[in-house]
């Protein structure tokens, strides 16, 4: 029921030239010995809340954490300015202006945003 | 929607607005701030104990530094007497190694998120407990006033 919102998000980011499984990955899935790509996105869906009417689900709120890591600090600070209008025009709600996220590599910095998608069945 | 959106707060500080309930109590002619502050303190302690439990177990436990940075005092303060907003701060002190708690909450590309803060908040559900306790007090006083 409903759509796969993670898939929708990945396809949107792919329009910016990033590749699923390579520069768009699930948070925490990069191997200990894998090198960081120069710039990449990670995502995580901590929760999806379904709402019911007469015991029938009629919509879901998808909460997704989207992070961007890069060894180019300028792009870290500007990437979401490019991405936010694209997300908004495709039905995603973006909360705030984002925040710094921790990186395993000292030369990479990261920035994250929380997004919500209201999936009406 | 509004309630769920709160889960995304990044501050590590749980704060809830009980202005309406407090105003309701005050409209009955008595100042309940002290009693409510004590109730909030009790619930904040429950959250603190749950955080302590969550941070002490699992693969992420290494040196115990994050656990040590957990604050023992849950300071309760009246933020804005006009709106009746009272908050309790519960969590890890950044300057004492607590910043790592944020890493555990959020994860990194190589490390999955352990979500100790959101797990604790969900388990205790401070908002629900507080609403119930404060509502019970309001109801008790209301019934007393009607006799």
Tab-separated table of C-alpha atoms in Angstrom:
chain	number	residue	atom	x	y	z
A	1	UNK	CA	0.000	0.000	0.000
A	2	UNK	CA	1.291	3.441	-0.827
A	3	UNK	CA	4.561	4.146	-2.551
A	4	UNK	CA	8.154	3.356	-1.664
A	5	UNK	CA	9.230	6.781	-0.479
A	6	UNK	CA	12.890	5.804	-0.070
A	7	UNK	CA	12.939	4.800	-3.718
A	8	UNK	CA	11.334	8.106	-4.698
A	9	UNK	CA	13.965	9.997	-2.710
A	10	UNK	CA	16.847	8.033	-4.238
A	11	UNK	CA	15.550	8.689	-7.760
A	12	UNK	CA	15.394	12.421	-7.016
A	13	UNK	CA	18.977	12.518	-5.737
A	14	UNK	CA	20.088	10.532	-8.775
A	15	UNK	CA	19.001	13.464	-10.941
A	16	UNK	CA	21.911	15.398	-9.361
A	17	UNK	CA	24.371	12.808	-10.664
A	18	UNK	CA	24.705	10.560	-7.605
A	19	UNK	CA	24.391	6.772	-7.888
A	20	UNK	CA	22.430	4.396	-5.650
A	21	UNK	CA	24.700	1.943	-3.798
A	22	UNK	CA	27.768	3.996	-4.604
A	23	UNK	CA	27.177	7.615	-3.626
A	24	UNK	CA	23.685	7.136	-2.156
A	25	UNK	CA	23.832	4.603	0.678
A	26	UNK	CA	21.999	3.602	3.845
A	27	UNK	CA	23.522	5.174	6.968
A	28	UNK	CA	25.876	2.759	8.760
A	29	UNK	CA	26.374	0.389	5.822
A	30	UNK	CA	29.771	1.512	4.560
A	31	UNK	CA	32.326	-1.188	5.421
A	32	UNK	CA	35.136	-0.482	7.883
A	33	UNK	CA	37.722	-0.806	5.094
A	34	UNK	CA	35.692	0.930	2.370
A	35	UNK	CA	36.975	4.346	1.371
A	36	UNK	CA	34.648	7.312	1.597
A	37	UNK	CA	33.559	8.533	-1.864
A	38	UNK	CA	34.539	12.185	-2.434
A	39	UNK	CA	30.913	13.305	-1.943
A	40	UNK	CA	27.956	11.128	-1.068
A	41	UNK	CA	24.527	10.934	0.536
A	42	UNK	CA	23.333	8.618	3.287
A	43	UNK	CA	19.724	8.148	4.351
A	44	UNK	CA	17.871	6.434	7.157
A	45	UNK	CA	14.165	5.935	7.794
A	46	UNK	CA	13.840	5.644	11.602
A	47	UNK	CA	10.057	5.615	11.635
A	48	UNK	CA	6.969	5.447	9.448
A	49	UNK	CA	3.689	6.280	11.158
A	50	UNK	CA	0.410	5.030	9.675
A	51	UNK	CA	-2.882	6.734	10.450
A	52	UNK	CA	-6.155	4.802	10.548
A	53	UNK	CA	-9.840	5.557	10.001
A	54	UNK	CA	-12.360	2.780	10.725
A	55	UNK	CA	-9.457	0.376	11.252
A	56	UNK	CA	-8.210	1.022	7.730
A	57	UNK	CA	-4.896	2.804	7.146
A	58	UNK	CA	-5.399	5.845	4.953
A	59	UNK	CA	-2.038	7.588	5.040
A	60	UNK	CA	1.511	7.307	6.327
A	61	UNK	CA	4.125	9.802	7.444
A	62	UNK	CA	7.599	8.738	6.378
A	63	UNK	CA	10.378	10.267	8.474
A	64	UNK	CA	13.734	10.226	6.750
A	65	UNK	CA	17.107	11.501	7.860
A	66	UNK	CA	19.173	12.585	4.880
A	67	UNK	CA	22.872	13.304	5.304
A	68	UNK	CA	25.519	14.561	2.916
A	69	UNK	CA	29.260	14.016	3.391
A	70	UNK	CA	32.081	15.483	1.360
A	71	UNK	CA	35.768	16.357	1.474
A	72	UNK	CA	34.765	19.674	-0.078
A	73	UNK	CA	33.450	21.843	2.779
A	74	UNK	CA	31.833	24.347	0.391
A	75	UNK	CA	29.555	21.748	-1.133
A	76	UNK	CA	28.625	20.495	2.365
A	77	UNK	CA	27.355	23.940	3.222
A	78	UNK	CA	25.512	24.513	-0.029
A	79	UNK	CA	24.178	21.134	-1.167
A	80	UNK	CA	20.843	21.393	0.634
A	81	UNK	CA	20.176	24.821	-0.831
A	82	UNK	CA	20.140	23.050	-4.206
A	83	UNK	CA	18.300	19.994	-3.004
A	84	UNK	CA	15.600	21.607	-0.846
A	85	UNK	CA	13.561	23.173	-3.688
A	86	UNK	CA	13.727	19.861	-5.554
A	87	UNK	CA	12.489	17.945	-2.511
A	88	UNK	CA	9.728	20.437	-1.804
A	89	UNK	CA	8.460	20.416	-5.379
A	90	UNK	CA	8.207	16.617	-5.145
A	91	UNK	CA	6.085	16.513	-2.002
A	92	UNK	CA	8.750	16.262	0.708
A	93	UNK	CA	8.572	18.534	3.723
A	94	UNK	CA	11.963	19.724	4.921
A	95	UNK	CA	12.391	20.600	8.592
A	96	UNK	CA	14.618	23.614	9.234
A	97	UNK	CA	17.944	24.506	7.719
A	98	UNK	CA	19.826	21.353	8.698
A	99	UNK	CA	22.604	20.493	11.131
A	100	UNK	CA	26.146	19.101	11.207
A	101	UNK	CA	26.527	15.333	11.312
A	102	UNK	CA	29.498	13.306	12.559
A	103	UNK	CA	31.908	11.745	10.075
A	104	UNK	CA	34.316	8.818	10.580
A	105	UNK	CA	36.974	10.456	8.429
A	106	UNK	CA	38.693	13.659	9.601
A	107	UNK	CA	38.861	15.127	6.089
A	108	UNK	CA	35.149	14.705	5.462
A	109	UNK	CA	32.477	16.876	6.978
A	110	UNK	CA	28.764	16.260	6.891
A	111	UNK	CA	25.454	18.030	7.003
A	112	UNK	CA	21.990	16.556	7.553
A	113	UNK	CA	18.315	17.399	7.233
A	114	UNK	CA	15.139	15.733	8.438
A	115	UNK	CA	12.454	15.251	5.854
A	116	UNK	CA	8.876	14.052	6.049
A	117	UNK	CA	6.734	12.616	3.288
A	118	UNK	CA	2.966	12.367	3.671
A	119	UNK	CA	1.871	9.343	1.663
A	120	UNK	CA	-1.897	9.406	1.168
A	121	UNK	CA	-3.191	6.016	0.021
B	1	UNK	CA	1.642	15.377	12.951
B	2	UNK	CA	2.844	18.072	15.322
B	3	UNK	CA	3.592	15.563	18.077
B	4	UNK	CA	5.468	13.264	15.752
B	5	UNK	CA	7.484	16.129	14.358
B	6	UNK	CA	8.849	16.709	17.857
B	7	UNK	CA	10.703	13.413	17.648
B	8	UNK	CA	13.106	15.042	15.247
B	9	UNK	CA	14.398	17.630	17.677
B	10	UNK	CA	18.151	17.405	17.801
B	11	UNK	CA	18.860	19.153	21.077
B	12	UNK	CA	18.919	16.079	23.285
B	13	UNK	CA	16.736	18.057	25.678
B	14	UNK	CA	13.191	16.852	26.189
B	15	UNK	CA	10.856	19.746	26.730
B	16	UNK	CA	7.086	19.846	26.605
B	17	UNK	CA	4.638	22.705	26.831
B	18	UNK	CA	2.041	22.174	29.523
B	19	UNK	CA	0.745	25.741	29.420
B	20	UNK	CA	-2.890	24.791	28.881
B	21	UNK	CA	-3.053	22.374	31.796
B	22	UNK	CA	-1.249	24.760	34.103
B	23	UNK	CA	-3.543	27.630	33.122
B	24	UNK	CA	-6.488	25.315	33.807
B	25	UNK	CA	-5.198	24.601	37.285
B	26	UNK	CA	-4.544	28.262	37.981
B	27	UNK	CA	-8.042	29.189	36.841
B	28	UNK	CA	-9.264	27.173	39.821
B	29	UNK	CA	-7.692	29.801	42.029
B	30	UNK	CA	-4.537	28.129	43.279
B	31	UNK	CA	-0.876	28.143	42.310
B	32	UNK	CA	0.130	24.647	41.327
B	33	UNK	CA	3.511	25.472	39.835
B	34	UNK	CA	5.402	23.904	42.709
B	35	UNK	CA	3.467	20.651	42.531
B	36	UNK	CA	3.785	20.499	38.751
B	37	UNK	CA	7.500	21.223	38.960
B	38	UNK	CA	7.887	18.257	41.306
B	39	UNK	CA	5.904	16.035	38.945
B	40	UNK	CA	8.044	17.111	35.990
B	41	UNK	CA	11.160	16.408	38.046
B	42	UNK	CA	9.949	12.878	38.822
B	43	UNK	CA	9.306	12.138	35.150
B	44	UNK	CA	12.652	13.678	34.127
B	45	UNK	CA	14.306	11.276	36.575
B	46	UNK	CA	12.563	8.349	34.856
B	47	UNK	CA	13.945	9.549	31.513
B	48	UNK	CA	17.419	9.919	33.029
B	49	UNK	CA	17.368	6.375	34.427
B	50	UNK	CA	16.232	5.007	31.062
B	51	UNK	CA	19.020	6.913	29.286
B	52	UNK	CA	21.492	5.439	31.762
B	53	UNK	CA	20.171	1.948	31.034
B	54	UNK	CA	20.321	2.445	27.258
B	55	UNK	CA	23.808	3.918	27.267
B	56	UNK	CA	25.223	1.155	29.489
B	57	UNK	CA	24.464	-1.751	27.188
B	58	UNK	CA	25.081	-2.865	23.633
B	59	UNK	CA	27.984	-2.851	21.233
B	60	UNK	CA	28.504	0.882	21.545
B	61	UNK	CA	29.642	0.673	25.188
B	62	UNK	CA	33.389	1.186	25.176
B	63	UNK	CA	35.004	3.468	27.742
B	64	UNK	CA	31.929	4.531	29.701
B	65	UNK	CA	32.647	8.203	28.981
B	66	UNK	CA	29.173	8.928	27.587
B	67	UNK	CA	27.582	7.331	30.629
B	68	UNK	CA	29.763	9.499	32.873
B	69	UNK	CA	28.632	12.614	31.023
B	70	UNK	CA	24.969	11.936	31.853
B	71	UNK	CA	23.821	14.739	34.139
B	72	UNK	CA	22.605	13.703	37.567
B	73	UNK	CA	20.601	16.814	38.296
B	74	UNK	CA	17.455	17.359	36.263
B	75	UNK	CA	17.120	21.090	36.563
B	76	UNK	CA	13.484	22.176	36.356
B	77	UNK	CA	12.852	25.798	35.485
B	78	UNK	CA	9.940	28.070	34.685
B	79	UNK	CA	10.915	29.334	31.241
B	80	UNK	CA	8.141	31.820	30.788
B	81	UNK	CA	5.858	32.585	33.739
B	82	UNK	CA	3.345	34.320	31.437
B	83	UNK	CA	2.727	31.285	29.253
B	84	UNK	CA	3.263	28.842	32.117
B	85	UNK	CA	6.011	26.926	30.336
B	86	UNK	CA	8.061	24.711	32.632
B	87	UNK	CA	10.896	22.569	31.319
B	88	UNK	CA	13.263	19.928	32.669
B	89	UNK	CA	16.650	19.324	31.165
B	90	UNK	CA	17.760	15.713	30.924
B	91	UNK	CA	20.787	14.463	29.051
B	92	UNK	CA	24.480	14.403	28.408
B	93	UNK	CA	26.891	17.262	29.012
B	94	UNK	CA	28.812	17.967	25.814
B	95	UNK	CA	31.920	19.315	27.555
B	96	UNK	CA	32.253	16.084	29.563
B	97	UNK	CA	32.266	13.709	26.593
B	98	UNK	CA	28.545	13.730	25.959
B	99	UNK	CA	28.943	14.813	22.338
B	100	UNK	CA	29.421	11.156	21.456
B	101	UNK	CA	25.787	10.571	22.465
B	102	UNK	CA	24.883	12.531	19.359
B	103	UNK	CA	26.992	10.159	17.221
B	104	UNK	CA	25.205	7.201	18.805
B	105	UNK	CA	21.870	8.845	18.063
B	106	UNK	CA	22.614	9.762	14.490
B	107	UNK	CA	25.167	7.156	13.320
B	108	UNK	CA	27.869	7.692	10.712
B	109	UNK	CA	28.350	6.171	7.233
B	110	UNK	CA	30.297	3.315	8.869
B	111	UNK	CA	28.431	3.052	12.178
B	112	UNK	CA	24.698	2.379	12.438
B	113	UNK	CA	22.658	4.650	14.689
B	114	UNK	CA	21.991	3.219	18.162
B	115	UNK	CA	19.335	5.852	18.961
B	116	UNK	CA	19.731	5.826	22.721
B	117	UNK	CA	17.977	9.181	23.127
B	118	UNK	CA	14.899	8.482	20.999
B	119	UNK	CA	14.618	4.928	22.390
B	120	UNK	CA	14.603	6.297	25.949
B	121	UNK	CA	12.103	9.044	25.132
B	122	UNK	CA	9.810	6.526	23.470
B	123	UNK	CA	10.041	4.029	26.308
B	124	UNK	CA	9.258	6.520	29.060
B	125	UNK	CA	6.874	8.669	26.988
B	126	UNK	CA	7.271	11.627	29.314
B	127	UNK	CA	4.536	13.634	27.629
B	128	UNK	CA	1.907	10.957	28.231
B	129	UNK	CA	2.901	10.359	31.875
B	130	UNK	CA	2.981	14.084	32.628
B	131	UNK	CA	-0.343	14.744	30.902
B	132	UNK	CA	-1.953	11.987	32.930
B	133	UNK	CA	-0.476	13.023	36.274
B	134	UNK	CA	-1.287	16.698	35.804
B	135	UNK	CA	-4.784	15.923	34.455
B	136	UNK	CA	-5.456	13.686	37.487
B	137	UNK	CA	-4.520	16.556	39.777
B	138	UNK	CA	-6.749	18.950	37.847
B	139	UNK	CA	-9.671	16.523	38.002
B	140	UNK	CA	-9.180	15.912	41.727
B	141	UNK	CA	-9.200	19.642	42.434
B	142	UNK	CA	-12.157	20.203	40.126
B	143	UNK	CA	-14.206	17.565	41.954
B	144	UNK	CA	-13.186	19.039	45.306
B	145	UNK	CA	-14.334	22.485	44.173
B	146	UNK	CA	-17.716	21.171	43.097
B	147	UNK	CA	-18.548	19.651	46.518
